[in-house]
Amino acid sequence: MTGIVVFFFVAAALFAALGLADQRKLYWRFAARRYRNPEANEPSDSAYAWQRVLIFIAAAVMAFQGFKALDFADDSSWSAGELGQAVEQAASALEEEPRIDDEYSDYSDLIEQEVEDAGEGMGPGYAVNVESADSRDDYEITAEGTDAAYCMSVSQTESDEGGFTVPGAGDQQGTYVPEYDLSATTAEGAC
């Protein structure tokens, strides 16, 4: 991606330099020798002016494309600061409301979703990776575009709000499903 960005900006600079150059001298240096009578084939002053305008338009288009490529490159990868900010916001979001316990107490998918939601507009959501660390409560968060890693520790306690009961079928009694409050802390670095 860097090569494309560099190409567009170098091309823009070359077009701008060509536009600033004396068009008449360029004609005599490069194009006049193709004609038997170069004075008769020399472009008019208005033709030189239009040529200069077209060259500056080409320079502007190349510069615009360079900035668009930079913007695309920024949107398609994470920076360490963006990832850190998204991880902190995700930790806060995990603590906002009670959650149902995962049958394996693995919150990897939930954390990944919260980081993607928190980082919307900062980096691509598909580039976030959350893996359970050696400890059951620790999760390592990484993303494409940066070597930064963050460790999130998640602990759960039964919610004061209780839970809910799922009604049973027929004469069966319902099933009580407890909800848990999550507490999340983050640290920079791998777990």
PDB file of C-alpha atoms in Angstrom:
ATOM      1  CA  MET A   1       0.000   0.000   0.000  1.00  0.00           C
ATOM      2  CA  THR A   2       2.884   2.349   0.740  1.00  0.00           C
ATOM      3  CA  GLY A   3       4.137   1.960  -2.819  1.00  0.00           C
ATOM      4  CA  ILE A   4       0.798   3.074  -4.250  1.00  0.00           C
ATOM      5  CA  VAL A   5       0.676   6.130  -2.003  1.00  0.00           C
ATOM      6  CA  VAL A   6       4.244   7.091  -2.923  1.00  0.00           C
ATOM      7  CA  PHE A   7       3.503   6.592  -6.638  1.00  0.00           C
ATOM      8  CA  PHE A   8       0.520   8.969  -6.549  1.00  0.00           C
ATOM      9  CA  PHE A   9       2.391  11.712  -4.701  1.00  0.00           C
ATOM     10  CA  VAL A  10       5.510  11.408  -6.882  1.00  0.00           C
ATOM     11  CA  ALA A  11       3.326  11.532  -9.995  1.00  0.00           C
ATOM     12  CA  ALA A  12       1.541  14.615  -8.628  1.00  0.00           C
ATOM     13  CA  ALA A  13       4.889  16.311  -7.961  1.00  0.00           C
ATOM     14  CA  LEU A  14       6.142  15.469 -11.454  1.00  0.00           C
ATOM     15  CA  PHE A  15       2.987  16.815 -13.088  1.00  0.00           C
ATOM     16  CA  ALA A  16       3.183  19.982 -10.979  1.00  0.00           C
ATOM     17  CA  ALA A  17       6.834  20.482 -11.981  1.00  0.00           C
ATOM     18  CA  LEU A  18       5.930  19.899 -15.619  1.00  0.00           C
ATOM     19  CA  GLY A  19       3.109  22.445 -15.317  1.00  0.00           C
ATOM     20  CA  LEU A  20       5.446  25.043 -13.833  1.00  0.00           C
ATOM     21  CA  ALA A  21       8.013  24.578 -16.585  1.00  0.00           C
ATOM     22  CA  ASP A  22       8.046  26.861 -19.640  1.00  0.00           C
ATOM     23  CA  GLN A  23       5.789  25.053 -22.130  1.00  0.00           C
ATOM     24  CA  ARG A  24       7.403  26.757 -25.103  1.00  0.00           C
ATOM     25  CA  LYS A  25      10.869  25.502 -24.087  1.00  0.00           C
ATOM     26  CA  LEU A  26       9.499  22.021 -23.609  1.00  0.00           C
ATOM     27  CA  TYR A  27       8.067  22.106 -27.131  1.00  0.00           C
ATOM     28  CA  TRP A  28      11.366  23.174 -28.635  1.00  0.00           C
ATOM     29  CA  ARG A  29      13.338  20.682 -26.545  1.00  0.00           C
ATOM     30  CA  PHE A  30      11.223  17.555 -27.101  1.00  0.00           C
ATOM     31  CA  ALA A  31       8.615  17.986 -29.852  1.00  0.00           C
ATOM     32  CA  ALA A  32       9.981  20.407 -32.441  1.00  0.00           C
ATOM     33  CA  ARG A  33      12.435  17.949 -33.990  1.00  0.00           C
ATOM     34  CA  ARG A  34       9.553  15.772 -35.210  1.00  0.00           C
ATOM     35  CA  TYR A  35       8.492  18.433 -37.692  1.00  0.00           C
ATOM     36  CA  ARG A  36      10.120  19.524 -40.914  1.00  0.00           C
ATOM     37  CA  ASN A  37       9.058  23.113 -40.184  1.00  0.00           C
ATOM     38  CA  PRO A  38       8.804  23.410 -36.360  1.00  0.00           C
ATOM     39  CA  GLU A  39       7.934  27.131 -36.379  1.00  0.00           C
ATOM     40  CA  ALA A  40       4.825  26.467 -38.458  1.00  0.00           C
ATOM     41  CA  ASN A  41       3.731  23.647 -36.141  1.00  0.00           C
ATOM     42  CA  GLU A  42       4.401  25.438 -32.869  1.00  0.00           C
ATOM     43  CA  PRO A  43       1.228  25.582 -30.719  1.00  0.00           C
ATOM     44  CA  SER A  44      -0.416  28.925 -30.037  1.00  0.00           C
ATOM     45  CA  ASP A  45      -0.217  30.709 -26.694  1.00  0.00           C
ATOM     46  CA  SER A  46      -3.753  29.557 -25.842  1.00  0.00           C
ATOM     47  CA  ALA A  47      -2.792  25.949 -26.646  1.00  0.00           C
ATOM     48  CA  TYR A  48       0.183  26.267 -24.286  1.00  0.00           C
ATOM     49  CA  ALA A  49      -2.162  27.670 -21.618  1.00  0.00           C
ATOM     50  CA  TRP A  50      -4.637  24.792 -22.021  1.00  0.00           C
ATOM     51  CA  GLN A  51      -1.784  22.304 -21.903  1.00  0.00           C
ATOM     52  CA  ARG A  52      -0.597  23.851 -18.638  1.00  0.00           C
ATOM     53  CA  VAL A  53      -4.151  23.716 -17.200  1.00  0.00           C
ATOM     54  CA  LEU A  54      -4.506  20.035 -18.134  1.00  0.00           C
ATOM     55  CA  ILE A  55      -1.159  19.229 -16.545  1.00  0.00           C
ATOM     56  CA  PHE A  56      -2.188  20.946 -13.286  1.00  0.00           C
ATOM     57  CA  ILE A  57      -5.501  19.059 -13.361  1.00  0.00           C
ATOM     58  CA  ALA A  58      -3.561  15.791 -13.723  1.00  0.00           C
ATOM     59  CA  ALA A  59      -1.366  16.834 -10.757  1.00  0.00           C
ATOM     60  CA  ALA A  60      -4.466  17.567  -8.667  1.00  0.00           C
ATOM     61  CA  VAL A  61      -6.030  14.221  -9.588  1.00  0.00           C
ATOM     62  CA  MET A  62      -2.853  12.380  -8.610  1.00  0.00           C
ATOM     63  CA  ALA A  63      -2.633  14.230  -5.300  1.00  0.00           C
ATOM     64  CA  PHE A  64      -6.314  13.510  -4.599  1.00  0.00           C
ATOM     65  CA  GLN A  65      -5.761   9.813  -5.328  1.00  0.00           C
ATOM     66  CA  GLY A  66      -2.740   9.835  -3.038  1.00  0.00           C
ATOM     67  CA  PHE A  67      -4.802  11.228  -0.161  1.00  0.00           C
ATOM     68  CA  LYS A  68      -7.582   8.715  -0.841  1.00  0.00           C
ATOM     69  CA  ALA A  69      -5.019   5.883  -0.778  1.00  0.00           C
ATOM     70  CA  LEU A  70      -3.666   7.223   2.530  1.00  0.00           C
ATOM     71  CA  ASP A  71      -7.186   7.324   3.947  1.00  0.00           C
ATOM     72  CA  PHE A  72      -7.850   3.768   2.762  1.00  0.00           C
ATOM     73  CA  ALA A  73      -4.576   2.567   4.283  1.00  0.00           C
ATOM     74  CA  ASP A  74      -5.484   4.222   7.586  1.00  0.00           C
ATOM     75  CA  ASP A  75      -8.960   2.655   7.588  1.00  0.00           C
ATOM     76  CA  SER A  76      -7.660  -0.816   6.757  1.00  0.00           C
ATOM     77  CA  SER A  77      -5.309  -1.163   9.720  1.00  0.00           C
ATOM     78  CA  TRP A  78      -5.138  -0.318  13.398  1.00  0.00           C
ATOM     79  CA  SER A  79      -2.608   1.849  15.170  1.00  0.00           C
ATOM     80  CA  ALA A  80      -1.491   1.068  18.712  1.00  0.00           C
ATOM     81  CA  GLY A  81      -3.317   4.125  20.055  1.00  0.00           C
ATOM     82  CA  GLU A  82      -6.555   3.302  18.268  1.00  0.00           C
ATOM     83  CA  LEU A  83      -6.487  -0.278  19.524  1.00  0.00           C
ATOM     84  CA  GLY A  84      -5.724   0.844  23.088  1.00  0.00           C
ATOM     85  CA  GLN A  85      -8.599   3.311  23.040  1.00  0.00           C
ATOM     86  CA  ALA A  86     -11.005   0.682  21.673  1.00  0.00           C
ATOM     87  CA  VAL A  87      -9.899  -1.866  24.304  1.00  0.00           C
ATOM     88  CA  GLU A  88     -10.498   0.642  27.128  1.00  0.00           C
ATOM     89  CA  GLN A  89     -13.947   1.497  25.779  1.00  0.00           C
ATOM     90  CA  ALA A  90     -14.761  -2.203  25.362  1.00  0.00           C
ATOM     91  CA  ALA A  91     -13.806  -2.879  29.005  1.00  0.00           C
ATOM     92  CA  SER A  92     -16.194  -0.123  30.117  1.00  0.00           C
ATOM     93  CA  ALA A  93     -18.958  -1.479  27.876  1.00  0.00           C
ATOM     94  CA  LEU A  94     -18.591  -4.971  29.365  1.00  0.00           C
ATOM     95  CA  GLU A  95     -19.297  -3.564  32.820  1.00  0.00           C
ATOM     96  CA  GLU A  96     -22.434  -1.626  31.846  1.00  0.00           C
ATOM     97  CA  GLU A  97     -25.048  -4.371  32.061  1.00  0.00           C
ATOM     98  CA  PRO A  98     -25.404  -7.885  33.470  1.00  0.00           C
ATOM     99  CA  ARG A  99     -24.596 -10.768  31.115  1.00  0.00           C
ATOM    100  CA  ILE A 100     -25.620 -14.379  30.870  1.00  0.00           C
ATOM    101  CA  ASP A 101     -22.789 -16.770  31.640  1.00  0.00           C
ATOM    102  CA  ASP A 102     -21.249 -18.417  28.610  1.00  0.00           C
ATOM    103  CA  GLU A 103     -21.376 -22.189  29.041  1.00  0.00           C
ATOM    104  CA  TYR A 104     -17.569 -22.296  28.946  1.00  0.00           C
ATOM    105  CA  SER A 105     -17.108 -18.900  30.646  1.00  0.00           C
ATOM    106  CA  ASP A 106     -15.243 -17.802  27.535  1.00  0.00           C
ATOM    107  CA  TYR A 107     -15.903 -14.180  26.699  1.00  0.00           C
ATOM    108  CA  SER A 108     -13.626 -14.017  23.613  1.00  0.00           C
ATOM    109  CA  ASP A 109     -16.449 -13.404  21.146  1.00  0.00           C
ATOM    110  CA  LEU A 110     -18.118 -10.838  23.399  1.00  0.00           C
ATOM    111  CA  ILE A 111     -14.850  -8.941  23.909  1.00  0.00           C
ATOM    112  CA  GLU A 112     -14.095  -9.027  20.185  1.00  0.00           C
ATOM    113  CA  GLN A 113     -17.538  -7.604  19.398  1.00  0.00           C
ATOM    114  CA  GLU A 114     -17.177  -4.867  22.008  1.00  0.00           C
ATOM    115  CA  VAL A 115     -13.705  -3.877  20.685  1.00  0.00           C
ATOM    116  CA  GLU A 116     -15.067  -3.785  17.115  1.00  0.00           C
ATOM    117  CA  ASP A 117     -18.015  -1.632  18.221  1.00  0.00           C
ATOM    118  CA  ALA A 118     -15.795   0.711  20.249  1.00  0.00           C
ATOM    119  CA  GLY A 119     -13.293   1.006  17.409  1.00  0.00           C
ATOM    120  CA  GLU A 120     -15.815   1.710  14.682  1.00  0.00           C
ATOM    121  CA  GLY A 121     -14.272   4.273  12.362  1.00  0.00           C
ATOM    122  CA  MET A 122     -10.786   3.806  13.853  1.00  0.00           C
ATOM    123  CA  GLY A 123      -9.816   0.509  12.260  1.00  0.00           C
ATOM    124  CA  PRO A 124     -11.363  -2.406  10.428  1.00  0.00           C
ATOM    125  CA  GLY A 125     -13.525  -4.563  12.661  1.00  0.00           C
ATOM    126  CA  TYR A 126     -12.522  -7.764  10.902  1.00  0.00           C
ATOM    127  CA  ALA A 127      -8.883  -7.250  11.877  1.00  0.00           C
ATOM    128  CA  VAL A 128      -9.383  -7.683  15.655  1.00  0.00           C
ATOM    129  CA  ASN A 129      -8.239 -10.920  17.252  1.00  0.00           C
ATOM    130  CA  VAL A 130      -9.126 -11.962  20.817  1.00  0.00           C
ATOM    131  CA  GLU A 131      -7.723 -15.160  22.271  1.00  0.00           C
ATOM    132  CA  SER A 132      -8.114 -16.688  25.680  1.00  0.00           C
ATOM    133  CA  ALA A 133      -4.767 -16.646  27.483  1.00  0.00           C
ATOM    134  CA  ASP A 134      -3.406 -19.357  29.758  1.00  0.00           C
ATOM    135  CA  SER A 135      -5.531 -18.067  32.593  1.00  0.00           C
ATOM    136  CA  ARG A 136      -9.269 -18.596  32.225  1.00  0.00           C
ATOM    137  CA  ASP A 137      -9.986 -14.932  32.977  1.00  0.00           C
ATOM    138  CA  ASP A 138      -7.343 -13.298  30.730  1.00  0.00           C
ATOM    139  CA  TYR A 139      -7.769 -12.452  27.066  1.00  0.00           C
ATOM    140  CA  GLU A 140      -5.094 -11.212  24.678  1.00  0.00           C
ATOM    141  CA  ILE A 141      -6.268  -8.628  22.157  1.00  0.00           C
ATOM    142  CA  THR A 142      -4.305  -7.899  18.976  1.00  0.00           C
ATOM    143  CA  ALA A 143      -5.145  -6.334  15.618  1.00  0.00           C
ATOM    144  CA  GLU A 144      -3.764  -6.115  12.088  1.00  0.00           C
ATOM    145  CA  GLY A 145      -1.558  -3.138  11.387  1.00  0.00           C
ATOM    146  CA  THR A 146       0.072  -2.907  14.802  1.00  0.00           C
ATOM    147  CA  ASP A 147       2.337  -5.032  16.952  1.00  0.00           C
ATOM    148  CA  ALA A 148       0.609  -3.766  20.080  1.00  0.00           C
ATOM    149  CA  ALA A 149      -1.137  -6.277  22.311  1.00  0.00           C
ATOM    150  CA  TYR A 150      -3.426  -5.717  25.247  1.00  0.00           C
ATOM    151  CA  CYS A 151      -4.403  -8.031  28.054  1.00  0.00           C
ATOM    152  CA  MET A 152      -7.936  -7.865  29.407  1.00  0.00           C
ATOM    153  CA  SER A 153      -8.830  -9.639  32.642  1.00  0.00           C
ATOM    154  CA  VAL A 154     -12.517 -10.379  33.066  1.00  0.00           C
ATOM    155  CA  SER A 155     -14.084 -11.569  36.287  1.00  0.00           C
ATOM    156  CA  GLN A 156     -17.718 -12.235  36.967  1.00  0.00           C
ATOM    157  CA  THR A 157     -19.900 -12.054  40.054  1.00  0.00           C
ATOM    158  CA  GLU A 158     -23.556 -12.954  40.306  1.00  0.00           C
ATOM    159  CA  SER A 159     -25.611  -9.870  39.588  1.00  0.00           C
ATOM    160  CA  ASP A 160     -27.602  -8.168  42.322  1.00  0.00           C
ATOM    161  CA  GLU A 161     -30.378  -7.896  39.759  1.00  0.00           C
ATOM    162  CA  GLY A 162     -30.616 -11.708  39.844  1.00  0.00           C
ATOM    163  CA  GLY A 163     -31.518 -13.474  36.664  1.00  0.00           C
ATOM    164  CA  PHE A 164     -34.585 -14.754  34.920  1.00  0.00           C
ATOM    165  CA  THR A 165     -36.596 -17.955  34.653  1.00  0.00           C
ATOM    166  CA  VAL A 166     -37.175 -19.695  31.372  1.00  0.00           C
ATOM    167  CA  PRO A 167     -40.640 -21.308  31.464  1.00  0.00           C
ATOM    168  CA  GLY A 168     -40.741 -25.082  31.188  1.00  0.00           C
ATOM    169  CA  ALA A 169     -42.825 -27.053  28.727  1.00  0.00           C
ATOM    170  CA  GLY A 170     -46.007 -28.713  29.943  1.00  0.00           C
ATOM    171  CA  ASP A 171     -45.813 -29.634  33.640  1.00  0.00           C
ATOM    172  CA  GLN A 172     -42.078 -29.069  33.903  1.00  0.00           C
ATOM    173  CA  GLN A 173     -40.796 -26.368  36.160  1.00  0.00           C
ATOM    174  CA  GLY A 174     -38.920 -23.470  34.562  1.00  0.00           C
ATOM    175  CA  THR A 175     -35.151 -23.112  34.526  1.00  0.00           C
ATOM    176  CA  TYR A 176     -33.490 -20.281  36.426  1.00  0.00           C
ATOM    177  CA  VAL A 177     -30.736 -18.513  34.452  1.00  0.00           C
ATOM    178  CA  PRO A 178     -28.476 -16.318  36.570  1.00  0.00           C
ATOM    179  CA  GLU A 179     -26.983 -13.116  35.220  1.00  0.00           C
ATOM    180  CA  TYR A 180     -23.496 -11.911  36.034  1.00  0.00           C
ATOM    181  CA  ASP A 181     -21.870  -8.536  36.412  1.00  0.00           C
ATOM    182  CA  LEU A 182     -18.546  -8.421  34.624  1.00  0.00           C
ATOM    183  CA  SER A 183     -15.511  -6.545  35.818  1.00  0.00           C
ATOM    184  CA  ALA A 184     -12.837  -5.878  33.192  1.00  0.00           C
ATOM    185  CA  THR A 185      -9.341  -4.470  33.619  1.00  0.00           C
ATOM    186  CA  THR A 186      -6.877  -3.866  30.819  1.00  0.00           C
ATOM    187  CA  ALA A 187      -3.103  -3.702  30.642  1.00  0.00           C
ATOM    188  CA  GLU A 188      -0.795  -2.926  27.758  1.00  0.00           C
ATOM    189  CA  GLY A 189       1.226  -5.919  26.622  1.00  0.00           C
ATOM    190  CA  ALA A 190       0.602  -9.599  26.075  1.00  0.00           C
ATOM    191  CA  CYS A 191      -0.954 -11.671  28.839  1.00  0.00           C
TER     192      CYS A 191
END
